[in-house]
């Protein structure tokens, strides 16, 4: 039978190879996501290890030289180094989270293709088939209704931000101690430095994730 003489059923016959190609792409995105977060966890572990090592060195130095003001310059250097490493780590975690969101959106689109090929499987899917903000969050939370604030506070990005804010507060307090022996100066400079650094990091994260999604292909149905 000639190609032009094929009936409707013959022209639109099932193509199993499409499912194979979609599954290959799906596994590729899953592998990329796994490697990304493996890298992030390694970087966070390195950061915390370096911070712990610097504290140990500082404690050993203090045991040998005594706990006096001569220790402050070394403590300031260690705190500044920790803050630099922590800020770089926070930036990488933020970028990785942004990449992770795009990977999830890509997998949501693939699920939409699976449902198009076999509509009967849709009730059995836990993750979303939509690639807008609602679909992204539905996949992140696996369909459960979770407040956005809880999701943000429990994220890896927020954890690193809090660690960096604590280090910034310690650095501010140390600098204050170098400038003055007054307790209120030390406490005030520490609190101010921690809050300012926390606000800066939150704003950077907001700018990374606050961009509107302009390439939505499968919006959530009303």
CSV table of C-alpha atoms in Angstrom, one decimal:
chain,number,residue,atom,x,y,z
A,1,UNK,CA,0.0,0.0,0.0
A,2,UNK,CA,1.4,3.4,-0.9
A,3,UNK,CA,2.0,6.0,1.8
A,4,UNK,CA,-0.7,8.2,0.4
A,5,UNK,CA,-3.2,5.4,0.6
A,6,UNK,CA,-2.7,4.8,4.3
A,7,UNK,CA,-5.8,5.1,6.4
A,8,UNK,CA,-6.0,7.3,9.5
A,9,UNK,CA,-5.2,4.5,11.9
A,10,UNK,CA,-2.1,3.6,9.8
A,11,UNK,CA,-0.9,7.2,9.7
A,12,UNK,CA,-1.2,7.7,13.5
A,13,UNK,CA,-0.1,4.3,14.6
A,14,UNK,CA,1.7,4.0,18.0
A,15,UNK,CA,5.4,4.7,17.9
A,16,UNK,CA,7.1,2.8,20.8
A,17,UNK,CA,10.5,4.4,19.9
A,18,UNK,CA,9.1,7.8,21.0
A,19,UNK,CA,8.7,6.5,24.6
A,20,UNK,CA,12.3,5.2,24.5
A,21,UNK,CA,13.7,8.5,23.3
A,22,UNK,CA,11.7,10.4,26.0
A,23,UNK,CA,12.9,8.0,28.7
A,24,UNK,CA,16.5,8.5,27.6
A,25,UNK,CA,16.2,12.2,27.9
A,26,UNK,CA,14.5,11.8,31.3
A,27,UNK,CA,17.4,9.7,32.6
A,28,UNK,CA,19.9,12.2,31.2
A,29,UNK,CA,18.2,15.0,33.2
A,30,UNK,CA,18.0,12.8,36.3
A,31,UNK,CA,21.7,12.0,36.0
A,32,UNK,CA,22.6,15.7,35.6
A,33,UNK,CA,20.5,16.6,38.7
A,34,UNK,CA,22.2,13.8,40.8
A,35,UNK,CA,25.7,15.0,39.8
A,36,UNK,CA,24.9,18.6,40.5
A,37,UNK,CA,23.7,18.0,44.0
A,38,UNK,CA,26.5,15.6,44.7
A,39,UNK,CA,28.9,18.4,43.9
A,40,UNK,CA,26.9,20.8,46.1
A,41,UNK,CA,27.0,18.5,49.1
A,42,UNK,CA,30.7,18.0,48.6
A,43,UNK,CA,31.3,21.8,48.5
A,44,UNK,CA,29.3,22.3,51.6
A,45,UNK,CA,31.1,19.5,53.4
A,46,UNK,CA,34.5,21.1,52.4
A,47,UNK,CA,33.3,24.5,53.6
A,48,UNK,CA,32.2,23.2,57.0
A,49,UNK,CA,35.5,21.2,57.3
A,50,UNK,CA,37.6,24.2,56.6
A,51,UNK,CA,35.6,26.3,59.1
A,52,UNK,CA,36.1,23.6,61.7
A,53,UNK,CA,39.8,23.3,61.0
A,54,UNK,CA,40.3,27.1,61.3
A,55,UNK,CA,38.5,27.0,64.7
A,56,UNK,CA,40.8,24.2,65.8
A,57,UNK,CA,43.9,26.1,64.7
A,58,UNK,CA,42.7,29.2,66.5
A,59,UNK,CA,42.1,27.2,69.7
A,60,UNK,CA,45.6,25.7,69.5
A,61,UNK,CA,47.1,29.1,68.9
A,62,UNK,CA,45.2,30.5,71.9
A,63,UNK,CA,46.4,27.7,74.1
A,64,UNK,CA,50.0,28.5,73.3
A,65,UNK,CA,49.8,32.3,73.3
A,66,UNK,CA,47.0,32.9,75.7
A,67,UNK,CA,43.5,34.4,75.3
A,68,UNK,CA,44.3,38.1,74.8
A,69,UNK,CA,43.9,40.9,72.2
A,70,UNK,CA,46.9,39.6,70.2
A,71,UNK,CA,44.6,36.8,69.1
A,72,UNK,CA,42.1,39.1,67.4
A,73,UNK,CA,44.0,39.8,64.1
A,74,UNK,CA,44.4,36.1,63.5
A,75,UNK,CA,40.7,35.5,64.4
A,76,UNK,CA,39.7,38.3,62.0
A,77,UNK,CA,41.7,36.7,59.1
A,78,UNK,CA,40.2,33.3,59.7
A,79,UNK,CA,36.7,34.7,59.9
A,80,UNK,CA,37.2,36.7,56.7
A,81,UNK,CA,38.5,33.6,54.9
A,82,UNK,CA,35.6,31.6,56.1
A,83,UNK,CA,33.1,34.3,54.9
A,84,UNK,CA,34.7,34.4,51.5
A,85,UNK,CA,34.6,30.6,51.1
A,86,UNK,CA,31.0,30.6,52.4
A,87,UNK,CA,29.8,33.4,50.1
A,88,UNK,CA,31.3,31.6,47.1
A,89,UNK,CA,29.6,28.4,48.2
A,90,UNK,CA,26.3,30.2,48.7
A,91,UNK,CA,26.5,31.6,45.2
A,92,UNK,CA,27.2,28.1,43.7
A,93,UNK,CA,24.3,26.6,45.7
A,94,UNK,CA,22.0,29.4,44.4
A,95,UNK,CA,23.0,28.8,40.8
A,96,UNK,CA,22.6,25.0,41.3
A,97,UNK,CA,19.2,25.5,42.7
A,98,UNK,CA,18.3,27.6,39.7
A,99,UNK,CA,19.6,24.8,37.4
A,100,UNK,CA,17.7,22.2,39.4
A,101,UNK,CA,14.5,24.1,38.8
A,102,UNK,CA,15.1,24.0,35.1
A,103,UNK,CA,15.9,20.3,35.2
A,104,UNK,CA,12.6,19.7,37.1
A,105,UNK,CA,10.7,21.7,34.5
A,106,UNK,CA,12.3,19.7,31.8
A,107,UNK,CA,11.2,16.4,33.4
A,108,UNK,CA,7.7,17.8,33.9
A,109,UNK,CA,7.5,18.4,30.1
A,110,UNK,CA,8.6,14.9,29.5
A,111,UNK,CA,5.8,13.6,31.7
A,112,UNK,CA,3.4,15.7,29.7
A,113,UNK,CA,4.7,13.8,26.6
A,114,UNK,CA,4.2,10.5,28.4
A,115,UNK,CA,0.6,11.4,29.2
A,116,UNK,CA,0.0,12.4,25.6
A,117,UNK,CA,1.3,9.1,24.5
A,118,UNK,CA,-0.7,7.2,27.1
A,119,UNK,CA,-3.4,9.3,28.7
A,120,UNK,CA,-4.4,6.5,31.1
A,121,UNK,CA,-1.2,6.8,33.1
A,122,UNK,CA,-1.9,10.4,34.3
A,123,UNK,CA,-3.8,9.4,37.6
A,124,UNK,CA,-0.8,7.4,38.6
A,125,UNK,CA,1.8,10.1,38.4
A,126,UNK,CA,3.0,11.8,41.6
A,127,UNK,CA,5.0,14.6,40.0
A,128,UNK,CA,3.5,17.3,37.8
A,129,UNK,CA,3.2,17.4,34.1
A,130,UNK,CA,3.1,21.3,34.0
A,131,UNK,CA,6.1,23.5,33.6
A,132,UNK,CA,4.9,26.7,35.2
A,133,UNK,CA,5.5,27.8,38.8
A,134,UNK,CA,2.6,25.8,40.1
A,135,UNK,CA,3.8,22.7,38.3
A,136,UNK,CA,7.4,23.2,39.6
A,137,UNK,CA,6.3,23.5,43.2
A,138,UNK,CA,3.9,20.5,42.8
A,139,UNK,CA,6.9,18.4,41.8
A,140,UNK,CA,9.2,19.8,44.5
A,141,UNK,CA,6.6,19.0,47.2
A,142,UNK,CA,5.4,15.7,45.6
A,143,UNK,CA,1.9,17.0,45.4
A,144,UNK,CA,1.6,17.9,49.1
A,145,UNK,CA,0.4,21.4,50.1
A,146,UNK,CA,3.3,23.0,51.9
A,147,UNK,CA,3.7,26.7,52.7
A,148,UNK,CA,6.3,28.4,50.6
A,149,UNK,CA,8.0,29.8,53.6
A,150,UNK,CA,8.6,26.3,55.0
A,151,UNK,CA,10.1,25.2,51.7
A,152,UNK,CA,12.4,28.2,51.6
A,153,UNK,CA,13.6,27.9,55.3
A,154,UNK,CA,14.2,24.2,54.9
A,155,UNK,CA,16.2,24.6,51.7
A,156,UNK,CA,20.0,24.1,51.3
A,157,UNK,CA,20.4,27.6,50.1
A,158,UNK,CA,18.9,29.0,53.3
A,159,UNK,CA,21.1,26.8,55.4
A,160,UNK,CA,24.3,28.2,53.7
A,161,UNK,CA,22.9,31.7,54.0
A,162,UNK,CA,22.4,31.3,57.8
A,163,UNK,CA,25.9,29.8,58.2
A,164,UNK,CA,27.4,32.8,56.4
A,165,UNK,CA,25.4,35.3,58.4
A,166,UNK,CA,26.7,33.8,61.6
A,167,UNK,CA,30.3,34.0,60.3
A,168,UNK,CA,29.7,37.6,59.2
A,169,UNK,CA,28.3,38.4,62.7
A,170,UNK,CA,31.4,36.8,64.3
A,171,UNK,CA,33.7,38.8,61.9
A,172,UNK,CA,31.8,42.0,62.7
A,173,UNK,CA,32.2,41.4,66.5
A,174,UNK,CA,35.9,40.7,66.1
A,175,UNK,CA,36.4,43.9,64.1
A,176,UNK,CA,34.4,45.8,66.8
A,177,UNK,CA,36.6,44.2,69.5
A,178,UNK,CA,39.7,45.5,67.7
A,179,UNK,CA,38.3,49.0,67.5
A,180,UNK,CA,36.9,49.2,71.0
A,181,UNK,CA,36.7,47.3,74.3
A,182,UNK,CA,33.2,48.4,75.0
A,183,UNK,CA,30.8,45.4,75.0
A,184,UNK,CA,28.0,47.3,73.3
A,185,UNK,CA,30.3,48.1,70.4
A,186,UNK,CA,31.3,44.5,70.0
A,187,UNK,CA,27.7,43.2,70.2
A,188,UNK,CA,26.3,45.9,68.0
A,189,UNK,CA,28.9,45.5,65.3
A,190,UNK,CA,28.4,41.7,65.3
A,191,UNK,CA,24.6,41.9,65.1
A,192,UNK,CA,24.7,44.6,62.4
A,193,UNK,CA,27.2,42.7,60.3
A,194,UNK,CA,25.2,39.4,60.5
A,195,UNK,CA,21.9,41.1,59.6
A,196,UNK,CA,23.4,43.0,56.7
A,197,UNK,CA,25.1,40.0,55.2
A,198,UNK,CA,21.9,37.9,55.7
A,199,UNK,CA,19.9,40.6,53.8
A,200,UNK,CA,22.4,40.8,51.0
A,201,UNK,CA,22.4,37.0,50.5
A,202,UNK,CA,18.6,36.9,50.6
A,203,UNK,CA,18.4,39.6,48.0
A,204,UNK,CA,20.8,37.8,45.7
A,205,UNK,CA,18.8,34.6,46.0
A,206,UNK,CA,15.6,36.5,45.3
A,207,UNK,CA,17.0,38.0,42.2
A,208,UNK,CA,18.1,34.5,41.0
A,209,UNK,CA,14.7,33.0,41.6
A,210,UNK,CA,12.4,35.9,41.1
A,211,UNK,CA,12.6,36.1,37.4
A,212,UNK,CA,9.3,35.4,35.6
A,213,UNK,CA,9.1,32.2,33.6
A,214,UNK,CA,8.8,33.3,30.0
A,215,UNK,CA,9.0,29.9,28.2
A,216,UNK,CA,6.1,28.1,29.8
A,217,UNK,CA,4.8,25.5,27.3
A,218,UNK,CA,2.4,23.5,29.5
A,219,UNK,CA,0.6,25.9,31.9
A,220,UNK,CA,-1.5,24.5,34.8
A,221,UNK,CA,-5.1,24.0,33.8
A,222,UNK,CA,-7.7,25.9,35.8
